[in-house]
Short mmCIF file of C-alpha atoms and ligand atoms in Angstrom, two decimals:
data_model
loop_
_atom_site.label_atom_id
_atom_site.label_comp_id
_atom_site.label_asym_id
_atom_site.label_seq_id
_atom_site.Cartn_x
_atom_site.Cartn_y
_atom_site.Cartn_z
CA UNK A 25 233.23 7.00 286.42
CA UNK A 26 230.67 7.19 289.58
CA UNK A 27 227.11 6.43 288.82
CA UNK A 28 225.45 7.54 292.14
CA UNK A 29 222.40 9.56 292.18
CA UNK A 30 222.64 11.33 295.09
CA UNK A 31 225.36 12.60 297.07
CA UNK A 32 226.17 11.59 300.40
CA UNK A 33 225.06 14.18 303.00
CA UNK A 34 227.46 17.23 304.47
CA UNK A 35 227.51 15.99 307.84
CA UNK A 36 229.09 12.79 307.20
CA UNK A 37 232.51 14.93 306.49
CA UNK A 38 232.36 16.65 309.59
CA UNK A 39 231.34 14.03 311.21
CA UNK A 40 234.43 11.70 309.92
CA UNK A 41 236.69 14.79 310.54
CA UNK A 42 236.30 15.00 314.22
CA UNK A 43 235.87 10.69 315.29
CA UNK A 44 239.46 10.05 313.04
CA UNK A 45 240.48 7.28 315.66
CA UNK A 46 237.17 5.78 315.53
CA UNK A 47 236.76 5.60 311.68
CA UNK A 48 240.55 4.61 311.42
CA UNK A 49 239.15 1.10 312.93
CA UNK A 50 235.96 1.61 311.19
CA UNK A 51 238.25 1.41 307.72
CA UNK A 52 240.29 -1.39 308.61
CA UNK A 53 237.23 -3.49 309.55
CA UNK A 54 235.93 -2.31 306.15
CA UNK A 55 238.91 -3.68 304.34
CA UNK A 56 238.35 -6.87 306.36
CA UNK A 57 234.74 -7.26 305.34
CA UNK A 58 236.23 -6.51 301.39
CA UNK A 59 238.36 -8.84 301.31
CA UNK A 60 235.61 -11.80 302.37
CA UNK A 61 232.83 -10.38 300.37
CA UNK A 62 235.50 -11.30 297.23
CA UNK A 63 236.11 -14.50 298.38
CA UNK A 64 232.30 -14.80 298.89
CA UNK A 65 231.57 -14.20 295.80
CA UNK A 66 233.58 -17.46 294.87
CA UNK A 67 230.75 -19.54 295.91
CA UNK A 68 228.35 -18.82 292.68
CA UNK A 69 229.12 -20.71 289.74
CA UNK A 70 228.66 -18.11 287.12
CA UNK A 71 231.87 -16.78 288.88
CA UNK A 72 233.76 -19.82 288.68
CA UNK A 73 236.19 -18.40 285.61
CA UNK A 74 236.66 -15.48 287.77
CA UNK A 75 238.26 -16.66 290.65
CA UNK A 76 241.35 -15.90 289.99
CA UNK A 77 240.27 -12.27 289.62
CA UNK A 78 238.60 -12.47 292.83
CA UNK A 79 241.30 -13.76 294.59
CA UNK A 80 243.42 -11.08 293.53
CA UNK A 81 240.85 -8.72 294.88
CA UNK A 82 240.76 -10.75 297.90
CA UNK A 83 244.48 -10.06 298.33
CA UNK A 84 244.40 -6.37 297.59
CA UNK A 85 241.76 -5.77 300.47
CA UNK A 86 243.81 -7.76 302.71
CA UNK A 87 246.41 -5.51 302.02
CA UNK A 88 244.47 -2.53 302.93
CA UNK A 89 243.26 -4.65 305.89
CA UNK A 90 247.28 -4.74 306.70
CA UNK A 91 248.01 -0.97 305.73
CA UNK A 92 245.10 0.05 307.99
CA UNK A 93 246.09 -1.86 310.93
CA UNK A 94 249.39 -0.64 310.65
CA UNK A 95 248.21 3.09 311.06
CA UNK A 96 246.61 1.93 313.77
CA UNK A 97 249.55 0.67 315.68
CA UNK A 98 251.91 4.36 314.64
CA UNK A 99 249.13 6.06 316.04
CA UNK A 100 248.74 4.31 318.80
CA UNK A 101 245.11 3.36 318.23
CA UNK A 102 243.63 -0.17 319.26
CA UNK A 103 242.04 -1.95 317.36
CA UNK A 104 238.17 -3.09 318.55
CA UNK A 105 234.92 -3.83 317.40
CA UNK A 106 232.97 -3.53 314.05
CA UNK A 107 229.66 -2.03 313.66
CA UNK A 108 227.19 -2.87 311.21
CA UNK A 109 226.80 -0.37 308.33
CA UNK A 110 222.96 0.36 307.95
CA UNK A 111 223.61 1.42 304.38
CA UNK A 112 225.48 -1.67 303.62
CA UNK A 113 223.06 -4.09 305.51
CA UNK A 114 220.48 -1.95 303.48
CA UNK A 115 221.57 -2.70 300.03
CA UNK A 116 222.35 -6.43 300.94
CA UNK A 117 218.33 -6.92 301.61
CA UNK A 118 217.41 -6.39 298.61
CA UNK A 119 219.74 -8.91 297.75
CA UNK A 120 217.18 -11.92 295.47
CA UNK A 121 217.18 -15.08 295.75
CA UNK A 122 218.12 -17.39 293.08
CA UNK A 123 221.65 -18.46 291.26
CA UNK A 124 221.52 -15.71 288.40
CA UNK A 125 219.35 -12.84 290.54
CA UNK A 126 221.67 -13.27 293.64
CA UNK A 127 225.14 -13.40 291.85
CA UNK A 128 223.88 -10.42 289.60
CA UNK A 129 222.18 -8.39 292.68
CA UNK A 130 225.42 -9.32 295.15
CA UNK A 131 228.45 -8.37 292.19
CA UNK A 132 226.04 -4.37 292.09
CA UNK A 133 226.23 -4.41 295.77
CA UNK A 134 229.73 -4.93 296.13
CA UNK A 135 230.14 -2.40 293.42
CA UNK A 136 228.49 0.05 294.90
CA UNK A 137 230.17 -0.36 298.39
CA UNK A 138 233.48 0.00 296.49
CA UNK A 139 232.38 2.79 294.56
CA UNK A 140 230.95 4.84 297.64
CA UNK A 141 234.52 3.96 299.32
CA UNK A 142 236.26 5.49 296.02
CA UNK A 143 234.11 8.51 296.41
CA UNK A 144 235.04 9.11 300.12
CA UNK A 145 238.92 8.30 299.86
CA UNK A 146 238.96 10.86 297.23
CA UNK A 147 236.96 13.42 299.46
CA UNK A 148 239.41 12.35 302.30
CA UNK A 149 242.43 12.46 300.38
CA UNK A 150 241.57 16.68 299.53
CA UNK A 151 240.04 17.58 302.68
CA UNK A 152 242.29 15.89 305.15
CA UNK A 153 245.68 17.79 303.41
CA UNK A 154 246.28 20.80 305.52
CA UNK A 155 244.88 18.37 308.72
CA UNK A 156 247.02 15.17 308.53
CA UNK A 157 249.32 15.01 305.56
CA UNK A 158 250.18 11.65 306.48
CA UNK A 159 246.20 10.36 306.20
CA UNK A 160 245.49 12.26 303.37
CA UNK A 161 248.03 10.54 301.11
CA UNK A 162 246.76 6.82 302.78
CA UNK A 163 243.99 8.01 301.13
CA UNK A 164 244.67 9.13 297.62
CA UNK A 165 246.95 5.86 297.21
CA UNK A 166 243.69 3.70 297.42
CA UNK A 167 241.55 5.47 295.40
CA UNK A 168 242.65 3.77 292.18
CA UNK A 169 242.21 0.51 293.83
CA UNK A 170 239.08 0.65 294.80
CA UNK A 171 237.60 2.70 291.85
CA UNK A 172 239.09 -0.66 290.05
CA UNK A 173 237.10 -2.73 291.76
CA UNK A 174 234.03 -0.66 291.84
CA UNK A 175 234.42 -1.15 288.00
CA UNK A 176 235.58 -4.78 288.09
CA UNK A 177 232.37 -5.78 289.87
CA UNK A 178 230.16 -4.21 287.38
CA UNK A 179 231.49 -5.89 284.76
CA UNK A 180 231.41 -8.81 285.83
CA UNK A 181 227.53 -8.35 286.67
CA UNK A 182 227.52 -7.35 283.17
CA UNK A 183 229.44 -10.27 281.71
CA UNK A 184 226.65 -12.99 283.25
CA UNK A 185 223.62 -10.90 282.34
CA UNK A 186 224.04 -6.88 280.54
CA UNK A 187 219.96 -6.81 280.49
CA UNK A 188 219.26 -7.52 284.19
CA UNK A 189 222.77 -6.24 285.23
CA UNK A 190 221.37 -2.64 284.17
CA UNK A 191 217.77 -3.15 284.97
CA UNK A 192 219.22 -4.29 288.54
CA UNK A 193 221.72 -1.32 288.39
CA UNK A 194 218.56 1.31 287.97
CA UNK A 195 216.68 -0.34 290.62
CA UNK A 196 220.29 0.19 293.10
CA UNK A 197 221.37 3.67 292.40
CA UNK A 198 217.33 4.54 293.67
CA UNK A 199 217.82 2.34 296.54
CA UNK A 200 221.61 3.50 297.46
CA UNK A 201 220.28 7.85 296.95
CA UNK A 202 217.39 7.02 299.15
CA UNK A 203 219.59 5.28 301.82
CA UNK A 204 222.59 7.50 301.48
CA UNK A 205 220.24 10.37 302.98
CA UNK A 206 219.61 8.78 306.28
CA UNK A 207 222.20 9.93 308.22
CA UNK A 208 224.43 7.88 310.49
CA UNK A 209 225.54 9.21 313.58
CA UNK A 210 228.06 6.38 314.22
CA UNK A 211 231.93 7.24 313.24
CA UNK A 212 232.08 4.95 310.34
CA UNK A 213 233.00 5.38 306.63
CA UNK A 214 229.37 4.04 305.62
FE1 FE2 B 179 240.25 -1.80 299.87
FE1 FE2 B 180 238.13 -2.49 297.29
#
């Protein structure tokens, strides 16, 4: 279940709809950045009986990654450059400093980026069936995935510190509903 506060606005669909190519690379360089952020998050101790779990996370992106790519290559589409996500690199800031305020603050933000991607696949996977049958079922197969790992995240925020963990979680869901409303005119998922 999806905590977000705000949706994300109208135009983003349309937008998506009509720059498929474009957000095709967008996605796999997505999947890419997924699969690092888990491994990042191997670096903080508090996370150190949960590598395995990140690893597997790791692995699961990097298939994605590999499932992207390979759309790329039946359609024909090359794969190029990534842009930065202002709603991602807007959450990050907030990111504290300090062992237990950083690992707690980073596990929400990769929550929420997973969640958000959850939220979209599903949209994707409905509104791109009488489009591209073919991406619309891409799309509802990695909806479970990521929802998992929306919810994996969060508990493992949750397992270090459930105070701060929802206290940080508040403070997020504000901070993701005001950021979600500044539109993006770049053809990107985020
Ligand atoms: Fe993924
Ligand atoms: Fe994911």
């Amino acid at each position: 279940m999806l905590l977000f506060r705000e949706k994300f606005p109208p135009s983003w669909l349309a937008k998506v709809l009509s720059n498929l190519p474009a957000v095709l690379v967008d996605h796999a360089h997505l999947e890419r950045k997924a699969a690092t952020s888990a491994l990042n998050l191997e670096k903080y101790r508090d996370l150190f009986p949960r590598v395995e779990e990140l690893n597997t996370i790791a692995i699961e992106e990097l298939q994605h990654f590999q499932l992207v790519l390979d759309l790329l290559e039946r359609r024909g589409i090359p794969f190029g450059q990534p842009y930065p996500s202002p709603w991602i690199a807007g959450l990050m800031k907030s990111v504290r400093n300090g062992a237990r305020h950083q690992v707690i603050d980073h596990l929400i933000c990769c929550s929420l980026i997973e969640g958000r991607s959850c939220e979209k696949f599903q949209v994707l996977a409905r509104e791109l069936q009488s489009v591209d049958a073919e991406l619309a079922k891409f799309y509802a197969g990695l909806v479970e995935s990521e929802g998992n790992h929306y919810a994996t995240y969060l508990l493992m925020a949750k397992g270090i510190d459930e105070a701060e963990t929802d206290r940080r979680l508040d403070f997020y869901l504000d901070l993701d509903a005001k950021l979600i409303r500044e539109p993006n005119p770049l053809p990107m998922l985020h």
